[in-house]
Coordinates of C-alpha atoms in Angstrom, one line a residue:
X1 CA 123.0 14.3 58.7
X2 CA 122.9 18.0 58.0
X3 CA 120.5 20.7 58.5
X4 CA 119.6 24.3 57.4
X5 CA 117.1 27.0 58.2
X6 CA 114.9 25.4 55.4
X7 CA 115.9 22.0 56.1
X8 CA 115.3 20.3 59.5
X9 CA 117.1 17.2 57.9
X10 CA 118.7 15.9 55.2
X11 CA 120.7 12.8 54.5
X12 CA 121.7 11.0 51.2
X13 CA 122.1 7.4 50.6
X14 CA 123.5 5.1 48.3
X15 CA 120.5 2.7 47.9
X16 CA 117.3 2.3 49.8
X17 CA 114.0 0.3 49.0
X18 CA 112.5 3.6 49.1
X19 CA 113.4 7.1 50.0
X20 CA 109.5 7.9 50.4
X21 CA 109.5 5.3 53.3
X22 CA 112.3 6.9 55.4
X23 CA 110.9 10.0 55.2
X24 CA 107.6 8.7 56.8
X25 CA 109.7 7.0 59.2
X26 CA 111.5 10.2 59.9
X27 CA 107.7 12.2 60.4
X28 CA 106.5 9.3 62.5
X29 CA 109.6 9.4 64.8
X30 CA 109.1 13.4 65.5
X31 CA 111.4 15.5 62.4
X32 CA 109.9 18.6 62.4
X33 CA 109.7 19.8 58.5
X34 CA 110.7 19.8 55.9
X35 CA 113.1 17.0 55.8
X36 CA 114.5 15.6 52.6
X37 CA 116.3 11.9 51.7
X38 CA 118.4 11.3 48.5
X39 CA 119.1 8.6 47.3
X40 CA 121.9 7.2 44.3
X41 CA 119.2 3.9 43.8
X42 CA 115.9 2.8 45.4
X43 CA 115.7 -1.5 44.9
X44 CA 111.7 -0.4 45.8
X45 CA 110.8 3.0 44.3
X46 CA 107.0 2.9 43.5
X47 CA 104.8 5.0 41.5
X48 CA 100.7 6.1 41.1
X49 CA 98.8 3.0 41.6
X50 CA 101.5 0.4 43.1
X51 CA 103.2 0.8 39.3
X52 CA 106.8 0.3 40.4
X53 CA 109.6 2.9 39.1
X54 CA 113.1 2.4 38.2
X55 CA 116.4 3.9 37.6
X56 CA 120.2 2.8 37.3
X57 CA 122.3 3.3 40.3
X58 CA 123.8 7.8 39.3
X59 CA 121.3 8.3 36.4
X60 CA 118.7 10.0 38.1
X61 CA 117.9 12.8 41.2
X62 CA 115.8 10.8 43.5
X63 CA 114.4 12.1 46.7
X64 CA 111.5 12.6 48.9
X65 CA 110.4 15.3 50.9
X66 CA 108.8 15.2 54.2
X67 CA 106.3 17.8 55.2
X68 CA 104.0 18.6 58.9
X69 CA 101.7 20.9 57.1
X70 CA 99.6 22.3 60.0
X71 CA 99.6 25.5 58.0
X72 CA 98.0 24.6 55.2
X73 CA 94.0 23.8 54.3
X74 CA 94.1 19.9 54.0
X75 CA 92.2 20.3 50.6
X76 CA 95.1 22.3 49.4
X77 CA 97.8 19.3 50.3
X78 CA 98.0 18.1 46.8
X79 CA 100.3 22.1 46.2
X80 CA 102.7 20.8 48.1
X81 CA 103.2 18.1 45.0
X82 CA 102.6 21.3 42.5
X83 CA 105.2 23.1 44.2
X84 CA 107.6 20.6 44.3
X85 CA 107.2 19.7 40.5
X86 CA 107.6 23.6 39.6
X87 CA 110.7 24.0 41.5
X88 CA 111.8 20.6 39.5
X89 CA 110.7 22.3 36.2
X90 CA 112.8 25.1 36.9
X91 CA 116.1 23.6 37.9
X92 CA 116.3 21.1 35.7
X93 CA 115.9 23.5 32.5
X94 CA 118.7 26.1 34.2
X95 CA 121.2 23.2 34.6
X96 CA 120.7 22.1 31.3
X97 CA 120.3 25.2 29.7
X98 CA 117.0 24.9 28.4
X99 CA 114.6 27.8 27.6
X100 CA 111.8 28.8 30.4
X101 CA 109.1 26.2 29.8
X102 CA 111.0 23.4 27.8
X103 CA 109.6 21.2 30.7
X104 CA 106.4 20.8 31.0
X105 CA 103.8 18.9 33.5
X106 CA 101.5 15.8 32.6
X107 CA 98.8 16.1 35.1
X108 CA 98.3 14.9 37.2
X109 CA 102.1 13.8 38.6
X110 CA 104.6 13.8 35.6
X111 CA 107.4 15.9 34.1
X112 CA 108.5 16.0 30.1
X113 CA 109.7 17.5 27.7
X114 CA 106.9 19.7 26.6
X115 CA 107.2 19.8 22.5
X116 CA 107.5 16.0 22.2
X117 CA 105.5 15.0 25.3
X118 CA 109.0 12.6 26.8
X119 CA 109.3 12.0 30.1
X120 CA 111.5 13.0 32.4
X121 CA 110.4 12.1 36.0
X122 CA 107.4 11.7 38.4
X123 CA 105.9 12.3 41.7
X124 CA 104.1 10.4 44.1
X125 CA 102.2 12.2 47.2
X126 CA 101.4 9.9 50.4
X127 CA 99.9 11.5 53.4
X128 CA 98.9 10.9 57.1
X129 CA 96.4 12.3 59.6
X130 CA 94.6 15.3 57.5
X131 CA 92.8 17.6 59.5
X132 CA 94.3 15.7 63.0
X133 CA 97.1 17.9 65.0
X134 CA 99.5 15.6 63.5
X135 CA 98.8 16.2 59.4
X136 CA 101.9 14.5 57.4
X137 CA 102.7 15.0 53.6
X138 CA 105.2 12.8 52.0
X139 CA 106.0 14.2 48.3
X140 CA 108.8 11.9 46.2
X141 CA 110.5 12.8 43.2
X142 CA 112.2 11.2 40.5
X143 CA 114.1 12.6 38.1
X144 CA 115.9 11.0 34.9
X145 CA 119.4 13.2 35.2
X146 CA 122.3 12.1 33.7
X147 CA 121.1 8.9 31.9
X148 CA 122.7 8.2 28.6
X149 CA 120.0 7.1 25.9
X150 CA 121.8 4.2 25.5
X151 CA 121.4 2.9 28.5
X152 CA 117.7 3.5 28.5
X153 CA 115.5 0.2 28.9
X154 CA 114.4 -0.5 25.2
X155 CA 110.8 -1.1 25.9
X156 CA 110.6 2.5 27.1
X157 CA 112.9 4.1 25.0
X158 CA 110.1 6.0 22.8
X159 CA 108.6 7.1 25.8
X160 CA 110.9 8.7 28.0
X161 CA 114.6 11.0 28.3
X162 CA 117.0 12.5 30.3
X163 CA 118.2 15.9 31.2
X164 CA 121.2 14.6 29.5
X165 CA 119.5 13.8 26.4
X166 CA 117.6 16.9 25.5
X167 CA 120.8 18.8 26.4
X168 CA 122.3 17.5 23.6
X169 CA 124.7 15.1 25.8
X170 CA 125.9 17.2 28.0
X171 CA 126.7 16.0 31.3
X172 CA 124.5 16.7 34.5
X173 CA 125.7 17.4 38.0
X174 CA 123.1 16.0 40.5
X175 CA 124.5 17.8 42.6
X176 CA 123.8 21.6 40.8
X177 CA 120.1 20.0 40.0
X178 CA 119.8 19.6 43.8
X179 CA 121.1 22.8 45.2
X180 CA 118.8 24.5 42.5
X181 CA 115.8 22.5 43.4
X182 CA 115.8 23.2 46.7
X183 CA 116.5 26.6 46.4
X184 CA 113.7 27.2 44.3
X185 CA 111.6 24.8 46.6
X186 CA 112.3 27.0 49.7
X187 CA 110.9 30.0 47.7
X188 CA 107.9 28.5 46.8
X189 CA 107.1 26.9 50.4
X190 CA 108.0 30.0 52.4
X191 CA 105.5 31.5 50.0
X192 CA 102.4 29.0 50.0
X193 CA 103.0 29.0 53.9
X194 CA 101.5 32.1 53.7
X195 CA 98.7 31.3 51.1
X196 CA 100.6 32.3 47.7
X197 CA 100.7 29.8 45.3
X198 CA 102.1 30.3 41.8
X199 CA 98.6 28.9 40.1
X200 CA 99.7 30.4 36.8
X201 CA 103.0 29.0 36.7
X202 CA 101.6 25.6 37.4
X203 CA 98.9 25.7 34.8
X204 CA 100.9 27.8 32.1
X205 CA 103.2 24.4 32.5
X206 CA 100.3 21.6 31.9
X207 CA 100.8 19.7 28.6
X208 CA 97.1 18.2 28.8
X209 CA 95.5 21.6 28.4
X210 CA 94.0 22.0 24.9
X211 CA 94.3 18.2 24.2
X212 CA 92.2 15.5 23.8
X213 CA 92.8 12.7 26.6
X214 CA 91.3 9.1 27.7
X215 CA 90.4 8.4 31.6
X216 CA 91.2 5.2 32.6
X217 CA 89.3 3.4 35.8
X218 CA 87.5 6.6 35.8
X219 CA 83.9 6.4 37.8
X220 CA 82.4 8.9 35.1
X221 CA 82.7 6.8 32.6
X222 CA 85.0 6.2 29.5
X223 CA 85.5 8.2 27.0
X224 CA 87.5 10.7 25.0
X225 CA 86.8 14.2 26.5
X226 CA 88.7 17.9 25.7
X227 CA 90.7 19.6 28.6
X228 CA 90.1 22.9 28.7
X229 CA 91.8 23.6 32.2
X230 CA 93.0 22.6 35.6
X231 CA 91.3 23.6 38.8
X232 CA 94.2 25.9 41.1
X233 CA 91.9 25.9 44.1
X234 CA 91.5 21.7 43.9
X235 CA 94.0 20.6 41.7
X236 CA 91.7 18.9 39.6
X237 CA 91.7 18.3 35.7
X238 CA 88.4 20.9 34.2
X239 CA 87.1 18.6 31.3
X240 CA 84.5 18.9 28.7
X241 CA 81.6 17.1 29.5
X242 CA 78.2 17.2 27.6
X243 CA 76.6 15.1 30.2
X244 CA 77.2 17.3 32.9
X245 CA 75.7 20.4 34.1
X246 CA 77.5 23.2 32.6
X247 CA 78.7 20.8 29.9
X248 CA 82.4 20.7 32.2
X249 CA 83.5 18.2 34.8
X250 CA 86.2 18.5 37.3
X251 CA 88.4 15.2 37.8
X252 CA 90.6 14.6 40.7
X253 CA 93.4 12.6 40.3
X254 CA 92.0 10.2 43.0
X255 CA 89.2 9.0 40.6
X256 CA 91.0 7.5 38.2
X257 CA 94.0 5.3 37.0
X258 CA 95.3 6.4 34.3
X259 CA 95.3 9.5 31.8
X260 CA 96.3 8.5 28.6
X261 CA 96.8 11.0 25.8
X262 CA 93.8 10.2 22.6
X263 CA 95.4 8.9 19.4
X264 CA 95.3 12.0 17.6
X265 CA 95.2 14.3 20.6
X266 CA 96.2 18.1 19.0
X267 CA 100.0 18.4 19.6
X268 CA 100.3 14.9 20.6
X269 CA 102.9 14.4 18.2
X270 CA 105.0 10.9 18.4
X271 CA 104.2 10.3 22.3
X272 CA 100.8 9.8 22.1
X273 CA 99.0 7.0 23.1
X274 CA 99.2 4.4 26.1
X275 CA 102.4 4.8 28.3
X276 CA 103.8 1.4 29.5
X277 CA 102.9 0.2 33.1
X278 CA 106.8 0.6 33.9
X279 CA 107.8 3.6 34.8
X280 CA 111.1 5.7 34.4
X281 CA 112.4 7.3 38.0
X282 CA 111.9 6.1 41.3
X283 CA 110.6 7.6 44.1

């Protein structure tokens, strides 16, 4: 176990059922923030919706983050996802050596590659007790690192990548993709602690913007409808709507179950359509 001023714990592991599970054990027991678990393989990782989420044992970063935000407005919980993802974005493109938004975000909790729509990793946010004393924020991340393409499972292959992939096969160091994470993490919370959140590098970064997508288990209906922004204050997807007031609807992520990108979505390109009910990364 080590520590830092930014870190009130942090431990790695070779394989856990889930490192989103020992960091709510770690908040329960009384760890201050923020504490972080890493882990080589999770036998248990899940994603949105109970989906489950895999990785071989080295190929990808996989860690949660544990969070007592007292500081922050419950309704603004979901930024402590946003951040993390941004300070993913980041790293990830200056270890492989990628140009400033070669990563994109899929609202509302995945990372790809933004000109062919791949993906990369995932998040999922769990939380305890908001607007109690005790408010806890669990935020897990996945990341598909230093996974050859061979090795990818072949009924996602179209679908999905790796750092190592899209930098031409060059190998990743966890490690480096880490250290810069957190780095850039610790930037980002010290700054939203104080109520300064990087709104336009989080919706400069959204791949949905501008396209066409399909709601899935969504109470408003079904449907094909145009995004024409995300919400910084919420965290919700702005959508066209004709039969709404205004013509535009916000949608939280909580409303639906999927968000699947419509055949023939503008700059959809290859990854269009329905993305499998397996994910890539584990968290």
């Amino acid at each position: 176990m080590t520590a830092s001023p930014f870190l009130s714990r942090r431990e790695r592991f070779a394989s856990v059922g889930s490192t989103n599970d020992i960091a709510r054990s770690w908040l329960e027991s009384g760890t201050p923030e923020v504490c972080l678990a890493v882990a080589g393989e999770q036998t248990a990782g899940r994603g949105r919706e109970g989906r489950s989420w895999t990785a071989p044992p080295g190929a990808g970063l996989l860690l949660s983050l544990g969070f007592r935000p007292t500081w922050l407005d419950p309704e603004r919980t979901w930024r402590l996802a946003a951040i993390a993802a941004l300070a993913m974005a980041e790293a990830a493109e200056g270890v492989a050596g990628l140009p400033a938004g070669a990563i994109g975000l899929k609202w509302p909790n995945d990372l790809v590659v933004a000109a062919t729509l791949r993906k990369l990793g995932g998040l999922l946010g769990e939380t305890v007790g908001l607007g109690t004393p005790d408010p806890r924020a669990i935020v897990g991340l996945g990341l598909n690192a230093d996974w050859p393409a061979a090795d990818f499972p072949p009924q996602l292959a179209d679908t999905m990548t790796s750092l190592r992939e899209i930098a031409d096969g060059t190998a990743i160091d966890p490690g480096a993709l880490l250290d810069g994470f957190l780095d850039r993490l610790e930037a980002l919370t010290v700054a939203l602690r104080v109520d300064r959140f990087d709104a336009d590098g989080w919706a400069a970064r959204q791949v949905t913007t501008g396209r066409t997508v399909r709601l899935e288990g969504w109470a408003g209906g079904s449907g094909d409808l145009l995004v024409t922004a995300v919400d910084p204050d919420g965290g919700g997807l702005i959508v066209d709507d004709p039969a709404s007031a205004g013509g535009r609807r916000t949608v939280l992520a909580g409303e639906i179950v999927h968000l699947r990108l419509a055949p023939g979505s503008a700059g959809a390109g290859t990854a269009a359509g329905a993305a499998p009910a397996v994910e890539r990364v584990g968290v």
